[in-house]
Short mmCIF file of C-alpha atoms (C1' of nucleotides) in Angstrom, two decimals:
data_model
loop_
_atom_site.label_atom_id
_atom_site.label_comp_id
_atom_site.label_asym_id
_atom_site.label_seq_id
_atom_site.Cartn_x
_atom_site.Cartn_y
_atom_site.Cartn_z
CA MET L 380 -0.43 0.04 -0.13
CA LYS L 381 1.23 3.72 -1.33
CA ILE L 382 0.21 6.76 1.53
CA VAL L 383 1.73 9.43 0.50
CA THR L 384 1.85 13.33 1.93
CA TRP L 385 1.81 16.60 -0.39
CA ASN L 386 1.63 20.33 0.52
CA ILE L 387 -0.14 21.52 -2.47
CA ASN L 388 -0.57 24.41 -2.44
CA GLY L 389 -4.25 25.29 -3.03
CA VAL L 390 -5.90 22.47 -4.12
CA ARG L 391 -8.12 24.66 -6.01
CA ALA L 392 -5.42 25.85 -7.76
CA ARG L 393 -3.63 22.89 -8.24
CA ILE L 394 -6.49 20.45 -9.22
CA GLU L 395 -5.04 19.09 -12.80
CA ASN L 396 -1.93 18.92 -11.14
CA LEU L 397 -3.54 16.77 -8.11
CA ILE L 398 -5.14 14.78 -10.52
CA HIS L 399 -2.07 14.60 -12.96
CA TRP L 400 0.48 12.98 -10.02
CA LEU L 401 -2.75 10.37 -9.23
CA ARG L 402 -2.16 9.23 -12.38
CA GLU L 403 0.93 8.59 -12.33
CA SER L 404 1.58 8.03 -9.21
CA GLN L 405 -1.35 5.83 -7.84
CA PRO L 406 -1.60 6.28 -4.59
CA ASP L 407 -3.94 4.21 -2.10
CA ILE L 408 -3.60 7.24 0.64
CA VAL L 409 -2.93 10.64 0.28
CA CYS L 410 -2.09 13.32 3.67
CA LEU L 411 -2.64 16.67 1.64
CA GLN L 412 -2.23 20.38 3.09
CA GLU L 413 -2.67 23.18 3.21
CA ILE L 414 -6.30 23.08 0.74
CA LYS L 415 -6.01 26.77 1.11
CA THR L 416 -10.33 26.10 0.52
CA VAL L 417 -13.49 25.42 2.25
CA ASP L 418 -15.03 22.27 1.82
CA ASP L 419 -17.60 23.09 -0.10
CA GLN L 420 -15.45 24.57 -2.17
CA PHE L 421 -13.10 20.76 -2.37
CA PRO L 422 -12.91 19.50 -6.59
CA ARG L 423 -13.57 16.38 -4.79
CA PHE L 424 -15.86 15.05 -7.97
CA GLU L 425 -13.05 15.02 -10.21
CA VAL L 426 -11.21 13.43 -7.22
CA GLU L 427 -13.43 10.83 -6.32
CA ALA L 428 -14.47 10.19 -10.22
CA LEU L 429 -10.36 8.14 -9.67
CA GLY L 430 -11.93 6.18 -7.46
CA TYR L 431 -11.49 7.59 -4.29
CA HIS L 432 -13.27 9.10 -1.46
CA VAL L 433 -13.01 12.21 0.25
CA GLU L 434 -12.84 13.27 3.83
CA THR L 435 -11.72 17.31 3.79
CA HIS L 436 -11.14 20.05 7.05
CA GLY L 437 -10.82 23.34 5.49
CA GLN L 438 -11.30 27.02 6.39
CA LYS L 439 -11.70 30.05 4.33
CA GLY L 440 -8.53 31.59 2.35
CA PHE L 441 -5.58 29.08 4.61
CA ASN L 442 -4.37 25.82 5.85
CA GLY L 443 -6.75 23.08 4.92
CA VAL L 444 -5.69 19.83 5.46
CA ALA L 445 -8.05 15.65 3.30
CA ILE L 446 -7.07 12.38 3.00
CA LEU L 447 -8.35 11.35 -0.86
CA SER L 448 -8.83 6.95 0.30
CA LYS L 449 -8.85 4.23 -2.51
CA LEU L 450 -9.92 2.79 1.05
CA ARG L 451 -13.60 4.05 2.38
CA PHE L 452 -12.90 5.36 5.65
CA ASP L 453 -13.95 3.84 8.49
CA GLU L 454 -13.51 6.19 11.11
CA VAL L 455 -12.76 10.41 9.87
CA ASN L 456 -11.81 13.33 13.11
CA ARG L 457 -10.94 17.24 12.33
CA GLY L 458 -8.58 18.93 14.17
CA LEU L 459 -6.85 17.94 16.77
CA PRO L 460 -8.11 17.79 20.35
CA GLY L 461 -6.25 19.95 22.93
CA ASP L 462 -7.49 23.62 22.66
CA ALA L 463 -11.24 24.51 21.66
CA ALA L 464 -10.42 27.48 21.22
CA ASP L 465 -7.62 26.85 18.11
CA GLU L 466 -10.23 27.12 14.75
CA GLN L 467 -7.40 26.90 11.84
CA ALA L 468 -8.02 23.72 9.94
CA ARG L 469 -4.16 21.63 10.90
CA PHE L 470 -5.50 18.15 11.43
CA ILE L 471 -7.27 15.29 9.96
CA GLU L 472 -6.96 11.19 11.14
CA GLY L 473 -9.12 8.54 8.70
CA VAL L 474 -9.58 5.83 10.01
CA PHE L 475 -8.65 1.92 6.94
CA SER L 476 -9.39 -1.20 7.30
CA THR L 477 -6.56 -3.76 6.51
CA ASP L 478 -5.73 -7.37 5.71
CA LYS L 479 -3.51 -6.71 8.65
CA GLY L 480 -5.28 -4.92 11.26
CA ALA L 481 -6.14 -1.62 11.86
CA LEU L 482 -4.57 1.79 10.29
CA ARG L 483 -4.65 5.57 11.38
CA VAL L 484 -3.07 7.90 9.39
CA VAL L 485 -3.01 11.80 9.86
CA SER L 486 -2.65 13.78 7.65
CA LEU L 487 -1.23 16.95 9.65
CA TYR L 488 -0.46 21.40 9.10
CA LEU L 489 1.67 21.92 11.50
CA PRO L 490 1.97 25.64 11.91
CA ASN L 491 5.08 27.58 10.52
CA GLY L 492 5.83 29.77 13.75
CA ASN L 493 7.74 32.82 12.24
CA PRO L 494 8.95 35.39 13.46
CA ILE L 495 9.73 33.66 15.95
CA HIS L 496 10.08 36.47 18.80
CA ASP L 497 6.15 36.73 17.47
CA PRO L 498 4.11 37.70 21.06
CA VAL L 499 1.67 35.11 19.15
CA LYS L 500 3.07 32.48 16.18
CA PHE L 501 5.84 30.53 17.86
CA PRO L 502 3.99 30.39 20.65
CA TYR L 503 0.91 28.66 18.85
CA LYS L 504 3.66 26.74 16.98
CA LEU L 505 4.78 25.15 19.91
CA SER L 506 1.65 24.98 21.61
CA TRP L 507 0.54 22.89 18.80
CA MET L 508 3.57 20.38 20.04
CA ALA L 509 2.86 20.10 22.93
CA ARG L 510 -0.54 18.85 21.64
CA LEU L 511 0.82 16.57 19.19
CA GLU L 512 3.16 15.25 21.48
CA ARG L 513 0.29 14.09 23.98
CA TRP L 514 -2.47 13.06 21.35
CA ALA L 515 0.63 11.14 19.48
CA LYS L 516 1.40 8.74 22.87
CA ALA L 517 -2.25 8.41 23.47
CA ARG L 518 -1.94 6.84 20.46
CA LEU L 519 0.95 4.88 20.75
CA ALA L 520 -1.27 3.13 23.07
CA LEU L 521 -3.67 1.84 21.23
CA GLU L 522 -0.98 -0.90 19.06
CA GLU L 523 -2.25 0.19 15.74
CA ALA L 524 -0.37 0.72 12.75
CA LEU L 525 -0.43 4.16 12.35
CA ILE L 526 1.12 6.87 10.54
CA LEU L 527 1.28 10.90 11.61
CA ALA L 528 1.88 12.56 7.72
CA GLY L 529 2.25 16.34 6.37
CA ASP L 530 3.90 18.79 6.53
CA TYR L 531 5.81 19.46 9.49
CA ASN L 532 7.25 23.06 9.32
CA VAL L 533 10.62 21.46 11.23
CA ILE L 534 14.01 21.62 9.57
CA PRO L 535 15.33 18.11 11.91
CA ASP L 536 19.02 18.52 11.25
CA PRO L 537 21.41 20.63 9.59
CA ILE L 538 21.41 17.52 6.54
CA ASP L 539 18.19 18.60 5.95
CA ALA L 540 18.30 22.01 4.51
CA ARG L 541 20.26 23.13 1.20
CA TYR L 542 21.65 26.14 3.42
CA PRO L 543 21.55 25.06 7.65
CA GLU L 544 23.08 28.78 8.44
CA ALA L 545 20.42 31.16 6.59
CA TRP L 546 17.32 28.65 8.86
CA LEU L 547 19.32 29.23 12.45
CA GLY L 548 16.69 32.48 13.07
CA ASP L 549 13.75 30.35 11.76
CA ALA L 550 11.31 29.69 13.45
CA LEU L 551 11.59 25.67 11.33
CA PHE L 552 14.94 25.57 12.85
CA GLN L 553 14.63 26.59 15.81
CA PRO L 554 16.12 24.72 19.16
CA GLU L 555 12.87 25.04 19.65
CA THR L 556 10.99 23.34 16.95
CA ARG L 557 13.52 20.31 17.11
CA GLN L 558 13.90 19.47 20.45
CA ALA L 559 10.28 19.03 20.27
CA PHE L 560 9.92 17.06 17.18
CA ARG L 561 12.66 14.85 18.71
CA ARG L 562 10.10 14.30 21.41
CA LEU L 563 7.45 13.43 19.35
CA GLU L 564 9.89 10.77 17.49
CA ASN L 565 10.89 9.35 20.12
CA LEU L 566 7.61 8.69 21.55
CA GLY L 567 8.85 5.49 19.17
CA PHE L 568 8.08 6.81 15.55
CA THR L 569 9.93 5.96 12.59
CA GLU L 570 11.25 8.78 10.27
CA ALA L 571 10.14 6.91 6.82
CA VAL L 572 12.90 8.38 5.15
CA ARG L 573 16.00 9.18 6.92
CA SER L 574 15.10 5.48 8.67
CA VAL L 575 16.38 4.29 4.83
CA SER L 576 18.95 7.40 3.88
CA ASP L 577 22.04 9.64 5.28
CA ALA L 578 22.23 11.20 2.11
CA PRO L 579 22.96 14.67 2.10
CA ASP L 580 20.38 16.96 -0.12
CA VAL L 581 17.15 15.46 0.59
CA TYR L 582 14.86 17.69 0.07
CA THR L 583 10.55 18.17 -0.34
CA PHE L 584 9.91 22.79 -0.16
CA TRP L 585 12.09 25.19 -2.77
CA ASP L 586 10.60 28.47 -2.79
CA TYR L 587 9.16 29.95 -5.17
CA GLN L 588 11.91 32.76 -4.73
CA ALA L 589 15.28 33.51 -5.24
CA GLY L 590 15.36 30.03 -7.92
CA ALA L 591 16.08 28.24 -5.19
CA TRP L 592 14.80 24.77 -7.16
CA GLN L 593 16.71 25.95 -9.89
CA LYS L 594 19.89 25.72 -7.47
CA ASN L 595 18.75 23.50 -5.40
CA ASN L 596 18.07 25.12 -2.48
CA GLY L 597 16.30 23.06 -0.75
CA ILE L 598 14.97 22.09 3.01
CA ARG L 599 13.06 18.89 4.12
CA ILE L 600 10.38 19.55 6.09
CA ASP L 601 7.81 17.26 4.99
CA HIS L 602 7.63 14.19 6.95
CA LEU L 603 6.20 10.15 7.84
CA LEU L 604 5.98 9.59 11.30
CA LEU L 605 5.55 5.28 11.39
CA SER L 606 4.48 4.06 14.84
CA PRO L 607 6.12 0.45 15.13
CA GLU L 608 3.52 -1.51 14.12
CA ALA L 609 3.58 0.55 10.89
CA ALA L 610 7.39 1.10 11.12
CA ASN L 611 7.20 -2.98 10.70
CA ARG L 612 5.25 -3.04 7.72
CA PHE L 613 7.32 -0.76 6.14
CA THR L 614 9.76 -1.43 2.65
CA ALA L 615 10.52 1.83 0.87
CA ALA L 616 10.37 5.51 0.77
CA SER L 617 10.70 7.92 -1.84
CA ILE L 618 9.77 11.90 -3.07
CA GLU L 619 8.49 12.85 -6.20
CA LYS L 620 10.31 15.37 -6.97
CA HIS L 621 10.39 15.75 -10.41
CA VAL L 622 6.26 16.74 -9.28
CA ARG L 623 8.01 20.17 -8.34
CA ALA L 624 9.49 21.08 -12.44
CA TRP L 625 5.73 20.21 -13.63
CA GLU L 626 4.45 24.22 -14.27
CA LYS L 627 2.37 26.00 -12.50
CA PRO L 628 3.69 23.17 -9.14
CA SER L 629 3.29 23.58 -5.26
CA ASP L 630 6.80 25.02 -3.63
CA HIS L 631 6.16 21.97 -1.64
CA VAL L 632 6.94 17.86 -3.12
CA PRO L 633 5.03 14.82 -2.87
CA VAL L 634 6.69 12.21 -0.18
CA ALA L 635 6.18 8.63 0.06
CA VAL L 636 6.01 5.31 2.19
CA GLU L 637 4.94 1.88 0.78
CA LEU L 638 3.99 -0.61 3.55
CA ALA L 639 3.38 -4.09 3.00
CA LEU L 640 -0.71 -4.06 4.21
CA GLU L 641 -3.72 -4.38 1.72
CA ALA L 642 -7.14 -3.05 2.15
CA ALA L 643 -9.25 -5.12 3.84
"C1'" DA Q 1215 17.36 45.46 4.89
"C1'" DT Q 1216 14.59 44.58 1.09
"C1'" DG Q 1217 12.61 41.52 -2.20
"C1'" DA Q 1218 11.83 37.92 -5.09
"C1'" DC Q 1219 7.01 34.26 -6.11
"C1'" DA Q 1220 2.53 32.65 -4.97
"C1'" DA Q 1221 -2.59 31.23 -3.22
"C1'" DC Q 1222 -6.06 33.44 -0.91
"C1'" DC Q 1223 -8.81 36.98 0.42
"C1'" DC Q 1224 -12.22 38.72 -3.76
"C1'" DC Q 1225 -10.94 43.73 -6.92
"C1'" DG Q 1226 -6.82 47.16 -5.15
"C1'" DG Q 1227 -3.59 45.68 -2.31
"C1'" DG Q 1228 -3.61 42.38 1.80
"C1'" DT Q 1229 -2.01 38.76 4.22
"C1'" DT Q 1230 0.37 34.09 4.89
"C1'" DG Q 1231 3.36 31.55 3.56
"C1'" DA Q 1232 8.85 29.49 4.20
#
DNA sequence: ATGACAACCCCGGGTTGA
């Protein structure tokens, strides 16, 4: 089974791109971030026509996440628990039945957090990460195959940026940010891409500006964290970076994992 | 130091992103 995360940077602006990619990549489950639309305006019919079920957690203008799946959803949960006042659409969880038992998949869009001295933005990022850690700890106790996939807005290590020194004052690379990501991993997750490669110049995002793509000035901020039960079935990871060279691309590319399990 | 680029809001220009 192929499970992919992709920050699409506006699903309505990118629908032709999305359809073309779905036909080419043939994923079973897709976690989208930054759909930038309310649920009613998600282009669901085009996606459903390719055989996908669609569940969204959208909002007007910004943020918004979705899960597309060839498997029927057994359960859907919207919003990260822990702050009833948080109205930003950054989290959706789907549960599926496989031949090896339940599979839980989360599509998350972790707050950017810049600028770091803003009284709201960086604290919001860190509190969101603390909430995610609490939620993940409880979910791990279920001992199910669980995948936390999304745009984490975290550069885990210097090797994950072409120019790490350029990110020293940035929320994506702050010590507190990296520590929070490490704490999450240390609950017992396997970070898919880095678990199979220590190669440099492996990125998932290239800014639109200043020729970042052409110069390979990228960062690796889109990640899939696998619970032990998911990691045991994990066979491959890949970054579909050719998509960044398409017409009218997102600034992020799809990141995929393969798991040795099938729809029930 | 700023802007570069792109999408959203909805129609001129602000907001957000990373």
